[in-house]
Amino acid sequence: MDTEDDALAWTRDYTPILRSLAAEHGDSRPFEGYTIAVASHLETKTGILIETLRDAGARVLVTGSEPYSTDAAVVRALDTQEGIELFVEADTTEEAWEAGQHDLIEREPDFLLDDGCELIAKAHAEHPEVCRQVIGGGEQTTAGITRLEAMESDGVLEFPVYGVNDTPMKHFFDNVHGTGESALSNMQITTNTMLSGKTVVVAGYGYCGRGIARKARGVGARTVVTEVDPRKALEAHTDGHRITEMAEAAEIADYVITSTGSREIVRAEHVEAMSDGVILANAGHFDVEIDLDGLEALAERTTQPREGVTRYHLADGRRINVLARGRLVNLTGPHSSGHPAEVMDTTFAMMFVAAQDLLTGDRELAPGVYAIPDRLDRAVAERKLETLGVAIDAPTDSQREYAADWEHADSSF
Ligand code: NAI
């Protein structure tokens, strides 16, 4: 399907890598006979990945990785397509979302492309007989890889999984630029406020936090970073951000954005120190980075001053605003459309090649979490450059010899 007027049409124009993969594999159909499950925020870019897998021969089963990030228009665009089966609806409940995931797993997919390790963890916990037949998986998030590594060290992981998040092509672009731009733009659209001249506190200076802080400073905000890793703190300091503890940052914040992958980063004791009107948002995978129970306990009542904003009214009159119920602000807010399509094009191309390598390649891997081979990462980077029409140098023979000659025996070097 490639029409000009369906919900995916706009995004097709900005996902040239996926379109080139679909074109290349449309005849050879490497996934013919395989069933691939996709658990992801179901928005337009995911729709293009799903179509690409199907065009390459797979039967694709689809669920959400989160109950509130499913786009109704994308559901409609995919629902009628051959070779694609949906196990999620827009505006669903947590219970219905969970039930959909279990229904999907019971269809015995061969491969699981996951987001947050939701599907893989559920399959292991409640469908062990299905897990034993699964050939492999791919995981696109930092949070999901942390869970997978915990499963691996507990000795329960039943199949090999490629940690797609950890490839350079994923975390340098998706986490840094994708999260940086989409988290901030969603916060601005949701609140209709200006970041310039404001104090933006970013909790966590990993890939995502670095992107958020860098881009906030780019539009003129004063940036403050909180960290627990001394090297990351030093990096943020050297990049020119102010580093301090959350207890102090809370006092001066106009905005606080969490992106740590941990929990209870903003707690009641921090809220006690915040100014009236502060805006809190989370860009980390799970909705546990802002302690909403603690905030609830401090508040006399809550209101909804704008769509996507929950306002907590404290007894002394201060108002604390939380965006998107503390869930991923760039994916679950009322105006959010996730990462820019060009960024997801590379991430989803990595998911595609991960599936291709494990399903159709000649690697025999024991259960475990694996880095994506460098050759696949480079191949996606080359394809991306091609779509941009950008040429780069190739090393000369002399340069290759120089790199291989550890003795530097040739005096001409
Ligand atoms: P990362 O591991 O590179 O960075 C996390 C940083 O948080 C680390 O530097 C760590 O030291 C720091 N940290 C941990 N506990 C902390 C605490 N108590 N206070 C302050 N800092 C703390 O991870 P990455 O790739 O930046 O991802 C962060 C989160 O964002 C994860 O949950 C990930 O799944 C999620 N993510 C969200 C995306 C989105 O679209 N919103 C996209 C990609 C990742």
CSV table of C-alpha atoms and ligand atoms in Angstrom, one decimal:
chain,number,residue,atom,x,y,z
A,1,MET,CA,0.0,0.0,0.0
A,2,ASP,CA,1.4,3.4,-0.9
A,3,THR,CA,-1.3,6.0,-1.2
A,4,GLU,CA,-1.0,9.7,-0.9
A,5,ASP,CA,-3.8,10.1,1.6
A,6,ASP,CA,-3.5,7.5,4.3
A,7,ALA,CA,-2.2,8.4,7.8
A,8,LEU,CA,1.3,7.1,6.9
A,9,ALA,CA,1.8,9.0,3.7
A,10,TRP,CA,3.6,12.0,5.1
A,11,THR,CA,6.0,9.8,7.1
A,12,ARG,CA,6.8,7.6,4.1
A,13,ASP,CA,8.5,10.7,2.5
A,14,TYR,CA,10.8,11.0,5.6
A,15,THR,CA,11.8,7.4,6.0
A,16,PRO,CA,13.9,6.7,2.9
A,17,ILE,CA,16.0,3.9,4.5
A,18,LEU,CA,13.0,1.8,5.4
A,19,ARG,CA,11.5,2.4,1.9
A,20,SER,CA,14.8,1.4,0.3
A,21,LEU,CA,14.8,-1.8,2.4
A,22,ALA,CA,11.2,-2.6,1.3
A,23,ALA,CA,12.2,-2.0,-2.3
A,24,GLU,CA,15.3,-4.2,-2.1
A,25,HIS,CA,13.5,-7.1,-0.3
A,26,GLY,CA,10.1,-6.9,-2.0
A,27,ASP,CA,11.0,-9.7,-4.4
A,28,SER,CA,13.4,-11.8,-2.4
A,29,ARG,CA,11.1,-11.7,0.7
A,30,PRO,CA,13.7,-12.9,3.3
A,31,PHE,CA,11.0,-13.1,6.1
A,32,GLU,CA,8.7,-15.3,4.1
A,33,GLY,CA,7.3,-18.0,6.5
A,34,TYR,CA,8.3,-16.0,9.7
A,35,THR,CA,5.9,-14.3,12.1
A,36,ILE,CA,7.4,-11.2,13.6
A,37,ALA,CA,5.9,-9.5,16.7
A,38,VAL,CA,6.3,-5.7,17.0
A,39,ALA,CA,5.7,-4.0,20.4
A,40,SER,CA,6.1,-0.3,20.1
A,41,HIS,CA,4.5,3.1,20.5
A,42,LEU,CA,2.1,2.8,17.6
A,43,GLU,CA,2.5,5.9,15.6
A,44,THR,CA,3.3,6.6,12.0
A,45,LYS,CA,7.0,5.7,12.0
A,46,THR,CA,6.2,2.4,13.6
A,47,GLY,CA,3.6,1.9,10.9
A,48,ILE,CA,6.2,2.2,8.2
A,49,LEU,CA,8.5,-0.3,10.0
A,50,ILE,CA,5.5,-2.7,10.1
A,51,GLU,CA,4.8,-2.3,6.4
A,52,THR,CA,8.5,-2.8,5.6
A,53,LEU,CA,8.7,-6.1,7.6
A,54,ARG,CA,5.5,-7.2,5.8
A,55,ASP,CA,6.8,-6.2,2.4
A,56,ALA,CA,9.9,-8.3,3.1
A,57,GLY,CA,7.6,-11.3,3.6
A,58,ALA,CA,6.8,-11.5,7.3
A,59,ARG,CA,3.4,-11.9,8.9
A,60,VAL,CA,3.5,-9.1,11.4
A,61,LEU,CA,1.7,-9.1,14.8
A,62,VAL,CA,1.5,-5.7,16.4
A,63,THR,CA,0.9,-4.4,20.0
A,64,GLY,CA,1.7,-1.2,21.9
A,65,SER,CA,4.6,-1.0,24.2
A,66,GLU,CA,2.6,1.4,26.4
A,67,PRO,CA,-1.1,1.7,26.9
A,68,TYR,CA,-1.4,5.4,26.0
A,69,SER,CA,0.8,5.9,22.9
A,70,THR,CA,-1.3,4.3,20.2
A,71,ASP,CA,-2.5,6.6,17.4
A,72,ALA,CA,-6.0,5.8,16.2
A,73,ALA,CA,-5.3,6.9,12.6
A,74,VAL,CA,-2.3,4.5,12.4
A,75,VAL,CA,-4.5,1.7,13.7
A,76,ARG,CA,-7.0,2.4,10.9
A,77,ALA,CA,-4.2,2.6,8.3
A,78,LEU,CA,-2.8,-0.8,9.3
A,79,ASP,CA,-5.9,-2.7,10.3
A,80,THR,CA,-7.0,-3.3,6.8
A,81,GLN,CA,-3.6,-4.3,5.4
A,82,GLU,CA,-2.8,-7.8,4.3
A,83,GLY,CA,-0.2,-9.6,6.5
A,84,ILE,CA,-0.6,-7.3,9.5
A,85,GLU,CA,-2.6,-8.2,12.6
A,86,LEU,CA,-3.2,-5.7,15.4
A,87,PHE,CA,-3.6,-6.6,19.1
A,88,VAL,CA,-3.9,-3.0,20.3
A,89,GLU,CA,-6.4,-0.2,20.1
A,90,ALA,CA,-6.2,3.5,20.6
A,91,ASP,CA,-7.6,4.9,23.9
A,92,THR,CA,-7.3,1.6,25.5
A,93,THR,CA,-7.1,0.7,29.2
A,94,GLU,CA,-4.1,-0.8,30.9
A,95,GLU,CA,-6.0,-4.1,31.3
A,96,ALA,CA,-7.0,-4.3,27.6
A,97,TRP,CA,-3.4,-3.4,26.5
A,98,GLU,CA,-2.0,-6.2,28.7
A,99,ALA,CA,-4.6,-8.7,27.4
A,100,GLY,CA,-3.7,-7.8,23.8
A,101,GLN,CA,0.0,-8.5,24.5
A,102,HIS,CA,-0.9,-11.9,25.9
A,103,ASP,CA,-3.2,-12.7,22.9
A,104,LEU,CA,-0.3,-11.8,20.6
A,105,ILE,CA,2.2,-14.0,22.4
A,106,GLU,CA,-0.2,-16.9,22.2
A,107,ARG,CA,0.0,-16.6,18.4
A,108,GLU,CA,3.6,-18.0,18.8
A,109,PRO,CA,5.7,-15.4,16.9
A,110,ASP,CA,9.2,-16.4,15.7
A,111,PHE,CA,10.8,-13.1,16.5
A,112,LEU,CA,10.0,-10.3,19.0
A,113,LEU,CA,10.9,-6.7,18.2
A,114,ASP,CA,10.4,-5.0,21.6
A,115,ASP,CA,10.3,-1.6,23.3
A,116,GLY,CA,11.0,-1.6,27.0
A,117,CYS,CA,11.2,-5.4,27.1
A,118,GLU,CA,7.4,-5.5,27.8
A,119,LEU,CA,6.7,-8.3,25.4
A,120,ILE,CA,9.8,-10.4,26.1
A,121,ALA,CA,9.4,-10.1,29.8
A,122,LYS,CA,5.7,-11.1,29.7
A,123,ALA,CA,6.5,-14.0,27.3
A,124,HIS,CA,9.1,-15.3,29.8
A,125,ALA,CA,6.9,-14.8,32.9
A,126,GLU,CA,3.7,-16.2,31.6
A,127,HIS,CA,4.2,-18.1,28.3
A,128,PRO,CA,7.4,-20.2,28.8
A,129,GLU,CA,6.3,-22.7,26.2
A,130,VAL,CA,6.1,-20.0,23.5
A,131,CYS,CA,9.5,-18.6,24.5
A,132,ARG,CA,11.2,-21.9,23.9
A,133,GLN,CA,10.2,-21.7,20.2
A,134,VAL,CA,11.2,-18.0,19.7
A,135,ILE,CA,14.2,-17.7,17.4
A,136,GLY,CA,15.3,-14.3,18.7
A,137,GLY,CA,14.5,-10.7,19.5
A,138,GLY,CA,15.6,-7.0,19.2
A,139,GLU,CA,15.2,-4.3,21.9
A,140,GLN,CA,15.2,-0.6,21.0
A,141,THR,CA,15.4,1.1,24.4
A,142,THR,CA,17.9,1.7,27.2
A,143,ALA,CA,15.3,0.6,29.8
A,144,GLY,CA,14.5,-2.6,27.9
A,145,ILE,CA,18.2,-3.6,27.7
A,146,THR,CA,18.6,-3.0,31.4
A,147,ARG,CA,15.7,-5.5,32.0
A,148,LEU,CA,17.1,-8.0,29.5
A,149,GLU,CA,20.5,-7.9,31.2
A,150,ALA,CA,18.7,-8.6,34.5
A,151,MET,CA,17.0,-11.6,32.8
A,152,GLU,CA,20.3,-12.8,31.4
A,153,SER,CA,22.0,-12.6,34.7
A,154,ASP,CA,19.1,-14.4,36.4
A,155,GLY,CA,19.7,-17.2,33.8
A,156,VAL,CA,16.1,-17.0,32.5
A,157,LEU,CA,16.5,-15.6,29.0
A,158,GLU,CA,15.5,-18.3,26.5
A,159,PHE,CA,16.7,-16.8,23.2
A,160,PRO,CA,19.3,-14.3,21.8
A,161,VAL,CA,18.3,-10.7,21.7
A,162,TYR,CA,20.1,-7.9,19.8
A,163,GLY,CA,20.4,-4.7,21.9
A,164,VAL,CA,19.5,-2.4,19.2
A,165,ASN,CA,19.6,0.6,21.6
A,166,ASP,CA,23.3,0.2,22.1
A,167,THR,CA,24.4,0.6,18.5
A,168,PRO,CA,25.9,4.0,17.6
A,169,MET,CA,23.2,4.4,14.9
A,170,LYS,CA,20.5,4.2,17.5
A,171,HIS,CA,21.8,6.0,20.6
A,172,PHE,CA,23.8,8.8,19.0
A,173,PHE,CA,20.8,9.9,16.8
A,174,ASP,CA,17.5,8.6,18.3
A,175,ASN,CA,18.3,9.1,22.0
A,176,VAL,CA,20.3,12.3,21.7
A,177,HIS,CA,18.6,14.2,18.8
A,178,GLY,CA,15.2,12.4,18.7
A,179,THR,CA,14.5,12.7,22.4
A,180,GLY,CA,16.1,16.1,22.6
A,181,GLU,CA,13.9,17.7,20.0
A,182,SER,CA,10.7,15.9,20.5
A,183,ALA,CA,10.6,16.2,24.3
A,184,LEU,CA,11.2,19.9,24.2
A,185,SER,CA,8.9,20.6,21.3
A,186,ASN,CA,6.1,18.6,23.0
A,187,MET,CA,6.5,20.5,26.2
A,188,GLN,CA,6.3,23.8,24.4
A,189,ILE,CA,3.3,22.8,22.4
A,190,THR,CA,1.5,21.4,25.4
A,191,THR,CA,2.2,24.4,27.6
A,192,ASN,CA,2.4,27.2,25.0
A,193,THR,CA,5.3,28.6,27.1
A,194,MET,CA,8.8,29.8,26.1
A,195,LEU,CA,12.0,28.1,27.1
A,196,SER,CA,14.3,31.0,26.3
A,197,GLY,CA,15.5,32.7,29.4
A,198,LYS,CA,14.1,30.0,31.7
A,199,THR,CA,15.9,27.6,34.0
A,200,VAL,CA,15.6,24.1,32.6
A,201,VAL,CA,16.7,21.3,35.0
A,202,VAL,CA,17.5,18.0,33.2
A,203,ALA,CA,17.9,14.9,35.5
A,204,GLY,CA,20.3,12.4,33.9
A,205,TYR,CA,23.0,13.3,31.4
A,206,GLY,CA,23.0,10.1,29.4
A,207,TYR,CA,22.2,10.1,25.7
A,208,CYS,CA,18.7,11.5,26.1
A,209,GLY,CA,19.5,14.0,28.9
A,210,ARG,CA,22.5,15.3,26.9
A,211,GLY,CA,20.3,15.9,23.9
A,212,ILE,CA,17.6,17.6,25.9
A,213,ALA,CA,20.1,19.9,27.8
A,214,ARG,CA,22.0,20.7,24.6
A,215,LYS,CA,18.8,21.7,22.7
A,216,ALA,CA,17.3,23.6,25.6
A,217,ARG,CA,20.5,25.7,25.8
A,218,GLY,CA,20.3,26.1,22.0
A,219,VAL,CA,17.0,28.0,22.3
A,220,GLY,CA,18.3,30.2,25.1
A,221,ALA,CA,17.4,28.4,28.4
A,222,ARG,CA,19.7,28.3,31.4
A,223,THR,CA,20.5,24.6,31.9
A,224,VAL,CA,21.1,22.8,35.1
A,225,VAL,CA,21.9,19.0,35.2
A,226,THR,CA,21.6,16.5,38.0
A,227,GLU,CA,23.5,13.2,37.9
A,228,VAL,CA,24.6,10.3,40.1
A,229,ASP,CA,27.6,9.3,37.8
A,230,PRO,CA,30.6,11.5,38.5
A,231,ARG,CA,31.9,11.1,34.9
A,232,LYS,CA,28.6,12.1,33.4
A,233,ALA,CA,28.4,15.0,35.9
A,234,LEU,CA,31.9,16.1,34.8
A,235,GLU,CA,30.9,15.8,31.1
A,236,ALA,CA,27.9,18.0,31.7
A,237,HIS,CA,30.0,20.5,33.6
A,238,THR,CA,32.6,20.5,30.8
A,239,ASP,CA,29.8,21.0,28.2
A,240,GLY,CA,28.9,24.2,30.1
A,241,HIS,CA,25.8,23.2,32.1
A,242,ARG,CA,25.5,23.9,35.7
A,243,ILE,CA,25.6,20.7,37.8
A,244,THR,CA,24.0,20.5,41.2
A,245,GLU,CA,21.8,18.2,43.4
A,246,MET,CA,18.1,18.0,42.8
A,247,ALA,CA,17.4,19.5,46.2
A,248,GLU,CA,19.1,22.8,45.0
A,249,ALA,CA,18.0,22.5,41.4
A,250,ALA,CA,14.3,22.2,42.5
A,251,GLU,CA,14.5,25.7,44.1
A,252,ILE,CA,15.5,27.4,40.8
A,253,ALA,CA,13.7,25.3,38.2
A,254,ASP,CA,11.1,26.7,35.8
A,255,TYR,CA,11.1,23.2,34.1
A,256,VAL,CA,12.3,19.8,35.3
A,257,ILE,CA,12.7,17.0,32.8
A,258,THR,CA,13.7,13.6,33.9
A,259,SER,CA,15.5,11.1,31.6
A,260,THR,CA,17.3,8.7,33.9
A,261,GLY,CA,15.7,5.3,33.4
A,262,SER,CA,15.5,5.2,37.3
A,263,ARG,CA,12.7,6.0,39.7
A,264,GLU,CA,11.6,8.7,42.1
A,265,ILE,CA,14.0,11.4,40.7
A,266,VAL,CA,11.6,14.2,41.6
A,267,ARG,CA,10.2,13.5,45.1
A,268,ALA,CA,7.9,15.3,47.5
A,269,GLU,CA,10.8,16.9,49.3
A,270,HIS,CA,11.9,18.5,46.0
A,271,VAL,CA,8.4,19.7,45.2
A,272,GLU,CA,8.3,21.4,48.6
A,273,ALA,CA,11.2,23.6,47.4
A,274,MET,CA,9.7,24.4,44.0
A,275,SER,CA,8.2,27.7,42.8
A,276,ASP,CA,4.7,28.3,41.9
A,277,GLY,CA,4.0,27.3,38.2
A,278,VAL,CA,6.9,25.0,37.8
A,279,ILE,CA,6.5,22.5,34.9
A,280,LEU,CA,7.5,18.8,35.4
A,281,ALA,CA,7.9,16.3,32.6
A,282,ASN,CA,9.4,12.9,32.1
A,283,ALA,CA,11.2,11.6,29.0
A,284,GLY,CA,12.4,8.3,30.6
A,285,HIS,CA,10.7,5.1,29.6
A,286,PHE,CA,8.6,4.4,32.6
A,287,ASP,CA,6.2,6.7,34.5
A,288,VAL,CA,8.1,6.4,37.8
A,289,GLU,CA,10.7,9.2,37.5
A,290,ILE,CA,8.3,11.8,39.0
A,291,ASP,CA,6.9,10.5,42.3
A,292,LEU,CA,3.2,11.2,41.5
A,293,ASP,CA,2.0,9.5,44.7
A,294,GLY,CA,4.2,11.8,46.8
A,295,LEU,CA,3.0,14.8,44.8
A,296,GLU,CA,-0.6,13.7,45.2
A,297,ALA,CA,-0.1,13.4,49.0
A,298,LEU,CA,1.1,17.0,49.1
A,299,ALA,CA,-1.7,18.4,47.0
A,300,GLU,CA,-5.1,19.6,48.2
A,301,ARG,CA,-6.6,19.0,44.8
A,302,THR,CA,-5.8,18.6,41.1
A,303,THR,CA,-7.1,20.4,38.1
A,304,GLN,CA,-6.5,20.2,34.3
A,305,PRO,CA,-5.8,23.8,33.2
A,306,ARG,CA,-4.8,22.6,29.6
A,307,GLU,CA,-5.0,19.3,27.8
A,308,GLY,CA,-2.1,17.2,28.8
A,309,VAL,CA,-1.4,19.2,32.0
A,310,THR,CA,-2.3,18.0,35.5
A,311,ARG,CA,-2.0,20.8,38.0
A,312,TYR,CA,-1.4,19.9,41.7
A,313,HIS,CA,-2.6,22.7,44.1
A,314,LEU,CA,-0.5,22.8,47.3
A,315,ALA,CA,-2.0,24.1,50.5
A,316,ASP,CA,0.1,27.3,50.4
A,317,GLY,CA,-1.3,28.2,47.0
A,318,ARG,CA,1.6,27.0,44.8
A,319,ARG,CA,0.7,25.2,41.6
A,320,ILE,CA,2.9,22.3,40.3
A,321,ASN,CA,2.2,21.3,36.7
A,322,VAL,CA,2.9,17.7,35.5
A,323,LEU,CA,2.8,17.0,31.8
A,324,ALA,CA,1.4,13.8,30.2
A,325,ARG,CA,0.7,12.2,33.6
A,326,GLY,CA,4.4,11.7,34.1
A,327,ARG,CA,4.6,9.4,31.2
A,328,LEU,CA,7.0,9.8,28.2
A,329,VAL,CA,6.2,13.4,27.3
A,330,ASN,CA,7.2,13.1,23.7
A,331,LEU,CA,5.0,10.1,23.1
A,332,THR,CA,2.0,10.1,25.3
A,333,GLY,CA,1.0,13.8,25.5
A,334,PRO,CA,-2.0,15.0,23.6
A,335,HIS,CA,0.1,16.8,21.0
A,336,SER,CA,3.0,14.3,20.8
A,337,SER,CA,4.0,12.7,17.6
A,338,GLY,CA,7.2,11.1,18.9
A,339,HIS,CA,10.6,11.4,17.4
A,340,PRO,CA,11.2,13.1,14.1
A,341,ALA,CA,10.6,10.6,11.3
A,342,GLU,CA,14.2,10.8,9.9
A,343,VAL,CA,15.6,9.7,13.3
A,344,MET,CA,13.2,6.7,13.6
A,345,ASP,CA,14.1,5.7,10.1
A,346,THR,CA,17.6,4.8,11.3
A,347,THR,CA,16.4,3.2,14.5
A,348,PHE,CA,13.8,1.1,12.7
A,349,ALA,CA,16.3,0.2,10.0
A,350,MET,CA,18.5,-1.2,12.8
A,351,MET,CA,15.5,-3.2,14.1
A,352,PHE,CA,14.9,-4.6,10.5
A,353,VAL,CA,18.6,-5.7,10.1
A,354,ALA,CA,18.6,-7.2,13.6
A,355,ALA,CA,15.6,-9.4,12.6
A,356,GLN,CA,17.2,-10.2,9.3
A,357,ASP,CA,20.5,-11.2,10.8
A,358,LEU,CA,19.0,-13.5,13.5
A,359,LEU,CA,16.3,-15.0,11.3
A,360,THR,CA,18.1,-15.5,8.0
A,361,GLY,CA,21.8,-15.1,8.8
A,362,ASP,CA,24.2,-17.9,9.6
A,363,ARG,CA,25.0,-16.8,13.2
A,364,GLU,CA,24.1,-19.5,15.8
A,365,LEU,CA,23.7,-17.6,19.1
A,366,ALA,CA,23.0,-19.0,22.5
A,367,PRO,CA,20.4,-17.2,24.6
A,368,GLY,CA,21.7,-13.8,25.8
A,369,VAL,CA,21.9,-10.1,25.0
A,370,TYR,CA,24.2,-9.3,22.1
A,371,ALA,CA,25.6,-6.2,20.5
A,372,ILE,CA,24.5,-5.7,16.9
A,373,PRO,CA,27.5,-6.5,14.7
A,374,ASP,CA,29.4,-3.4,13.6
A,375,ARG,CA,29.0,-4.4,9.9
A,376,LEU,CA,25.2,-4.0,10.2
A,377,ASP,CA,25.5,-0.6,12.0
A,378,ARG,CA,27.9,0.6,9.3
A,379,ALA,CA,25.6,-0.7,6.5
A,380,VAL,CA,22.7,1.3,7.9
A,381,ALA,CA,24.9,4.4,8.2
A,382,GLU,CA,26.0,4.0,4.6
A,383,ARG,CA,22.4,3.6,3.4
A,384,LYS,CA,21.4,6.7,5.3
A,385,LEU,CA,24.3,8.7,3.7
A,386,GLU,CA,23.2,7.4,0.3
A,387,THR,CA,19.6,8.7,0.9
A,388,LEU,CA,21.1,12.0,1.9
A,389,GLY,CA,23.2,12.1,-1.3
A,390,VAL,CA,26.3,12.5,0.9
A,391,ALA,CA,29.6,11.0,-0.2
A,392,ILE,CA,32.5,10.2,2.1
A,393,ASP,CA,36.1,9.1,1.6
A,394,ALA,CA,37.2,5.5,1.6
A,395,PRO,CA,40.6,4.7,3.3
A,396,THR,CA,43.4,4.3,0.7
A,397,ASP,CA,45.4,1.1,0.5
A,398,SER,CA,48.3,2.9,2.2
A,399,GLN,CA,46.0,3.9,5.1
A,400,ARG,CA,44.7,0.4,5.5
A,401,GLU,CA,48.3,-1.0,5.6
A,402,TYR,CA,49.2,1.7,8.1
A,403,ALA,CA,46.4,0.8,10.4
A,404,ALA,CA,47.3,-3.0,10.2
A,405,ASP,CA,51.0,-2.5,10.7
A,406,TRP,CA,51.4,-2.4,14.5
A,407,GLU,CA,55.2,-2.4,14.2
A,408,HIS,CA,55.2,0.6,11.9
A,409,ALA,CA,58.0,-1.3,10.1
A,410,ASP,CA,57.7,0.6,6.8
A,411,SER,CA,59.9,3.6,7.3
A,412,SER,CA,57.9,5.5,4.7
A,413,PHE,CA,55.1,5.8,7.3
B,1,NAI,P1,21.6,6.5,29.8
B,1,NAI,O1,21.9,5.3,30.6
B,1,NAI,O2,22.6,6.9,28.7
B,1,NAI,O3,21.4,7.8,30.7
B,1,NAI,C1,20.8,7.7,32.0
B,1,NAI,C2,21.6,8.7,32.9
B,1,NAI,O4,20.8,8.9,34.1
B,1,NAI,C3,22.9,8.1,33.3
B,1,NAI,O5,24.0,9.0,33.0
B,1,NAI,C4,22.7,7.9,34.8
B,1,NAI,O6,23.9,8.1,35.5
B,1,NAI,C5,21.7,9.0,35.1
B,1,NAI,N1,21.0,8.7,36.4
B,1,NAI,C6,20.6,7.5,36.9
B,1,NAI,N2,20.0,7.7,38.1
B,1,NAI,C7,20.0,9.0,38.3
B,1,NAI,C8,19.5,9.8,39.4
B,1,NAI,N3,18.9,9.3,40.5
B,1,NAI,N4,19.6,11.2,39.3
B,1,NAI,C9,20.2,11.7,38.2
B,1,NAI,N5,20.7,11.0,37.2
B,1,NAI,C10,20.6,9.7,37.2
B,1,NAI,O7,20.2,6.3,29.2
B,1,NAI,P2,19.4,7.1,28.0
B,1,NAI,O8,19.7,6.4,26.7
B,1,NAI,O9,19.7,8.5,28.1
B,1,NAI,O10,17.9,6.8,28.4
B,1,NAI,C11,17.3,7.4,29.6
B,1,NAI,C12,15.9,7.0,29.6
B,1,NAI,O11,15.2,7.5,28.5
B,1,NAI,C13,15.6,5.4,29.6
B,1,NAI,O12,14.5,5.1,30.4
B,1,NAI,C14,15.3,5.2,28.1
B,1,NAI,O13,14.6,4.0,27.9
B,1,NAI,C15,14.5,6.4,27.8
B,1,NAI,N6,14.4,6.8,26.4
B,1,NAI,C16,13.4,7.6,26.1
B,1,NAI,C17,13.2,8.0,24.8
B,1,NAI,C18,12.0,8.8,24.5
B,1,NAI,O14,11.6,8.9,23.4
B,1,NAI,N7,11.5,9.6,25.4
B,1,NAI,C19,14.1,7.6,23.7
B,1,NAI,C20,15.2,6.8,24.2
B,1,NAI,C21,15.4,6.4,25.5
